[in-house]
């Protein structure tokens, strides 16, 4: 390692952010973003970043937070033409990289954030991340990311997941209409089909009888004056509540759930309405325990790099 410096990366569907950590810094520095469209490969973007910070020939440890399932040497990015070759990255950095799912990095970042980062939603007050606790993290943005932070051997271990791709289970009339609409178009209906940026647009098209909007913001910003937008957001938030309850039961995450991502932050007002918790707690068993499980919004947009830096420090 050169002077204790390490490289961290947040590799998404449309862009990649690089940063440096180590040398006494708590958070990543020298953060720069590169568009996937401007580089044929991830390695090309990596070399461009290293050249820009004067580390082209440095030997660097690294942690890569990747928007995709991390399995084997070749990692396919969900919804992108890029793939990541860990052997190719090692050839550039001259040290084997560590790769983790971006939501696992988000989960690990929670251990480094101050309490002011979190906005409590109705229900039990959020608990500090503490030894012995289990937590779930859900990222709602371009896609739907899921991870957990599980206590093991006196420390917290991030657990990677692709739970956003489990099957969509409609529970009311609007959700049935949405599922029927998506199936008629030949799609496989997953939870992410609704709980994502594109899901907001699909839901609006389904509930409006075919009207299309150009951007998710056209749904979230018009709740007060567009009845269809209001119905879409209500369905979105309530199904998110049901999904949160599922994940608490799946991961034994009674100590807290944290919602991240631009869409989750944009829907703060709606998440504070009763429908979210009602669907979260609507179970035959464990209703009381779910009612005692806190949920909070995370008011940061750089969790992937913070989590990657935390992984380096924990190594």
XYZ file of C-alpha atoms in Angstrom:
315
model
C 0.000 0.000 0.000
C 1.365 3.462 -0.947
C 1.418 5.585 2.240
C -1.626 3.726 3.565
C -3.759 4.864 0.625
C -6.480 2.629 -0.820
C -8.969 3.005 -3.655
C -12.745 2.759 -3.279
C -15.302 2.676 -6.073
C -19.083 2.912 -6.398
C -19.896 1.194 -9.688
C -23.432 1.876 -10.888
C -25.510 1.318 -14.002
C -24.789 4.717 -15.525
C -21.667 6.000 -13.776
C -18.804 5.088 -11.502
C -17.389 7.138 -8.629
C -13.853 6.654 -7.405
C -12.237 7.916 -4.239
C -9.221 7.422 -2.016
C -9.165 6.490 1.632
C -6.537 5.920 4.299
C -3.768 8.130 5.551
C -5.835 9.216 8.559
C -8.919 10.370 6.618
C -12.251 9.195 7.966
C -14.207 9.667 4.719
C -13.131 9.147 1.102
C -11.417 12.046 -0.677
C -10.474 12.905 -4.279
C -13.933 11.714 -5.359
C -14.534 11.859 -9.103
C -17.364 10.572 -11.270
C -17.041 8.996 -14.714
C -19.901 8.186 -17.084
C -20.149 4.594 -18.281
C -21.058 5.943 -21.723
C -17.673 7.650 -21.994
C -15.657 4.473 -21.415
C -15.895 1.130 -23.162
C -14.818 -0.732 -20.031
C -14.592 -0.241 -16.293
C -10.821 -0.681 -16.503
C -10.621 2.277 -18.880
C -12.438 4.498 -16.358
C -10.221 3.190 -13.562
C -7.032 4.045 -15.449
C -8.380 7.525 -16.239
C -9.070 8.120 -12.543
C -5.669 6.879 -11.416
C -3.977 9.171 -13.945
C -6.047 12.145 -12.729
C -4.844 11.700 -9.124
C -1.242 10.830 -9.972
C -1.442 7.166 -8.951
C -1.256 5.413 -12.321
C 1.691 3.248 -11.257
C 0.762 2.829 -7.576
C 0.150 -0.490 -5.887
C -3.252 -0.056 -4.236
C -5.649 -2.200 -2.228
C -9.251 -1.571 -3.198
C -12.876 -2.254 -2.391
C -15.450 -2.086 -5.192
C -19.126 -1.529 -4.375
C -20.955 -2.951 -7.394
C -24.572 -2.658 -8.571
C -24.932 -6.358 -9.231
C -24.508 -9.839 -7.814
C -20.890 -10.400 -6.790
C -20.052 -13.947 -7.822
C -16.772 -15.162 -9.293
C -14.224 -13.176 -11.261
C -16.626 -11.647 -13.786
C -19.348 -9.437 -12.316
C -22.194 -8.318 -14.541
C -23.661 -4.903 -13.757
C -27.455 -5.001 -13.567
C -28.886 -3.031 -16.509
C -25.487 -2.059 -17.967
C -23.216 -3.213 -20.802
C -20.248 -3.075 -18.432
C -18.889 -6.035 -16.547
C -16.120 -6.055 -13.968
C -13.170 -8.421 -14.299
C -11.517 -8.682 -10.893
C -8.417 -10.146 -12.553
C -8.328 -7.121 -14.865
C -8.594 -4.741 -11.900
C -5.804 -6.626 -10.142
C -3.595 -6.213 -13.205
C -4.050 -2.432 -13.012
C -3.764 -2.009 -9.225
C -1.226 -4.816 -8.709
C -3.207 -6.053 -5.733
C -6.302 -8.239 -5.609
C -9.479 -6.144 -5.168
C -12.354 -6.866 -2.805
C -15.798 -6.647 -4.403
C -19.120 -6.341 -2.629
C -22.699 -5.588 -3.585
C -23.451 -1.855 -3.328
C -26.208 -2.423 -0.777
C -23.845 -4.446 1.405
C -21.569 -1.402 1.289
C -24.546 0.775 2.273
C -25.148 -1.501 5.249
C -21.529 -1.307 6.370
C -21.611 2.487 6.017
C -24.231 2.649 8.768
C -21.526 1.788 11.299
C -19.680 5.029 10.402
C -22.532 7.549 10.368
C -23.542 9.956 13.158
C -27.122 9.881 14.546
C -27.915 13.174 12.763
C -27.780 11.266 9.471
C -31.038 9.467 10.244
C -34.639 10.708 10.074
C -36.992 8.611 12.173
C -40.255 7.441 10.648
C -43.339 6.880 12.845
C -43.037 4.006 15.278
C -40.249 3.052 17.626
C -37.264 5.415 17.783
C -34.190 4.321 15.772
C -31.506 2.559 17.778
C -27.776 3.231 17.359
C -25.945 0.512 15.446
C -24.691 -1.628 18.303
C -23.012 -5.011 18.807
C -25.551 -7.808 18.926
C -28.086 -6.001 16.730
C -29.399 -7.093 13.339
C -30.469 -4.509 10.762
C -31.890 -4.391 7.223
C -31.032 -1.791 4.571
C -33.238 -1.053 1.556
C -32.112 1.241 -1.251
C -34.933 2.673 -3.366
C -33.697 4.463 -6.466
C -32.930 3.372 -10.031
C -33.380 -0.160 -8.737
C -34.267 -1.830 -5.443
C -31.286 -2.901 -3.382
C -31.390 -4.994 -0.229
C -28.772 -5.965 2.337
C -28.512 -6.761 6.011
C -26.070 -5.996 8.784
C -25.848 -9.060 10.998
C -23.980 -9.416 14.286
C -21.453 -12.254 14.339
C -18.440 -12.877 16.597
C -18.654 -9.427 18.130
C -18.737 -7.467 14.876
C -21.207 -6.572 12.147
C -21.096 -8.517 8.893
C -22.809 -7.130 5.756
C -24.990 -9.724 4.039
C -25.465 -9.320 0.308
C -28.872 -9.939 -1.214
C -30.835 -9.737 -4.453
C -34.169 -9.713 -2.615
C -35.439 -6.895 -4.840
C -36.019 -9.545 -7.511
C -38.365 -11.755 -5.527
C -41.879 -12.118 -6.892
C -44.419 -9.323 -6.574
C -47.428 -10.336 -4.455
C -50.388 -7.945 -4.961
C -52.619 -7.411 -1.933
C -55.264 -4.943 -3.163
C -57.060 -3.727 -6.290
C -54.463 -1.200 -7.439
C -51.648 -3.703 -6.996
C -53.664 -6.284 -8.978
C -54.157 -3.729 -11.776
C -50.438 -2.982 -11.789
C -49.460 -6.662 -11.917
C -51.986 -7.384 -14.682
C -50.699 -4.424 -16.698
C -47.079 -5.582 -16.428
C -47.929 -9.200 -17.263
C -49.877 -8.076 -20.345
C -46.677 -6.464 -21.601
C -44.845 -9.759 -21.228
C -42.924 -8.807 -18.117
C -42.036 -10.870 -15.081
C -43.403 -8.920 -12.126
C -40.895 -8.600 -9.302
C -40.914 -6.346 -6.259
C -38.440 -4.057 -8.039
C -40.870 -3.764 -10.948
C -42.865 -1.435 -8.689
C -40.357 -0.262 -6.078
C -37.951 1.621 -8.335
C -37.748 4.777 -10.419
C -39.110 3.041 -13.498
C -41.725 1.369 -11.319
C -43.253 4.748 -10.487
C -43.654 5.436 -14.213
C -45.029 1.965 -14.948
C -47.502 2.290 -12.092
C -48.710 5.665 -13.355
C -49.184 4.224 -16.833
C -51.074 1.241 -15.376
C -53.429 3.234 -13.143
C -54.014 6.050 -15.650
C -55.059 3.753 -18.473
C -51.945 4.277 -20.552
C -50.743 7.835 -19.924
C -46.964 8.071 -19.783
C -44.879 10.550 -17.825
C -41.257 11.397 -18.677
C -39.638 11.197 -15.235
C -40.310 9.736 -11.757
C -40.286 13.275 -10.353
C -43.433 13.965 -12.365
C -45.146 11.438 -10.119
C -43.625 12.248 -6.721
C -43.943 16.036 -7.068
C -47.578 16.031 -8.182
C -49.198 14.045 -5.399
C -51.148 17.076 -4.158
C -52.736 17.956 -7.505
C -52.927 14.731 -9.488
C -55.213 11.989 -8.082
C -53.485 9.320 -10.164
C -50.049 10.357 -8.883
C -51.459 10.242 -5.349
C -52.787 6.715 -5.920
C -49.465 5.567 -7.408
C -47.430 6.940 -4.507
C -49.846 5.460 -1.962
C -49.525 2.030 -3.617
C -45.745 2.407 -3.819
C -45.329 3.396 -0.164
C -47.718 0.767 1.168
C -46.091 -2.030 -0.819
C -42.706 -0.813 0.420
C -44.091 -1.151 3.946
C -45.110 -4.747 3.254
C -41.659 -5.453 1.811
C -39.968 -3.947 4.874
C -41.965 -6.291 7.089
C -40.926 -9.253 4.932
C -37.254 -8.343 5.286
C -37.437 -7.896 9.056
C -38.798 -11.435 9.263
C -36.242 -12.744 6.759
C -33.130 -11.246 8.369
C -34.315 -11.232 12.006
C -33.757 -7.471 11.735
C -35.746 -6.453 14.808
C -33.233 -3.746 15.722
C -34.004 -1.522 12.760
C -34.578 -0.931 9.065
C -32.871 1.862 7.144
C -34.225 3.264 3.870
C -31.735 4.818 1.474
C -31.902 6.245 -2.032
C -33.267 9.319 -3.756
C -36.824 8.023 -4.091
C -37.078 7.055 -0.434
C -35.920 10.541 0.562
C -38.377 12.162 -1.881
C -41.283 10.251 -0.307
C -40.522 11.141 3.314
C -43.924 12.802 3.842
C -45.834 9.816 2.464
C -43.698 7.329 4.432
C -44.829 9.092 7.611
C -48.478 8.387 6.815
C -50.232 5.390 8.458
C -50.347 3.138 5.381
C -46.632 2.351 5.439
C -46.591 0.982 9.011
C -49.998 -0.655 8.638
C -48.765 -2.834 5.771
C -45.433 -3.443 7.481
C -47.134 -4.807 10.599
C -50.025 -6.679 8.901
C -49.030 -10.237 9.863
C -50.729 -13.215 11.442
C -47.738 -13.655 13.751
C -45.066 -11.228 15.032
C -47.341 -8.192 14.684
C -46.232 -6.868 18.084
C -42.544 -7.372 17.327
C -42.873 -5.597 13.984
C -44.647 -2.699 15.717
C -41.562 -2.344 17.909
C -39.115 -2.365 14.975
C -37.820 1.131 14.120
C -37.527 2.436 10.559
C -35.448 5.450 9.534
C -34.448 7.337 6.405
C -30.737 7.818 5.720
C -29.990 11.350 4.558
C -26.768 10.683 2.674
C -26.142 9.933 -1.011
C -22.557 8.663 -0.686
C -23.027 5.502 1.355
C -21.360 3.177 -1.156
C -17.985 4.908 -0.888
C -18.235 5.231 2.891
C -19.079 1.543 3.171
C -16.234 0.558 0.854
C -13.851 2.636 2.974
C -15.217 0.953 6.106
C -14.552 -2.459 4.535
C -10.918 -1.504 3.987
C -10.519 -0.321 7.571
C -12.175 -3.483 8.877
C -9.955 -5.792 6.821
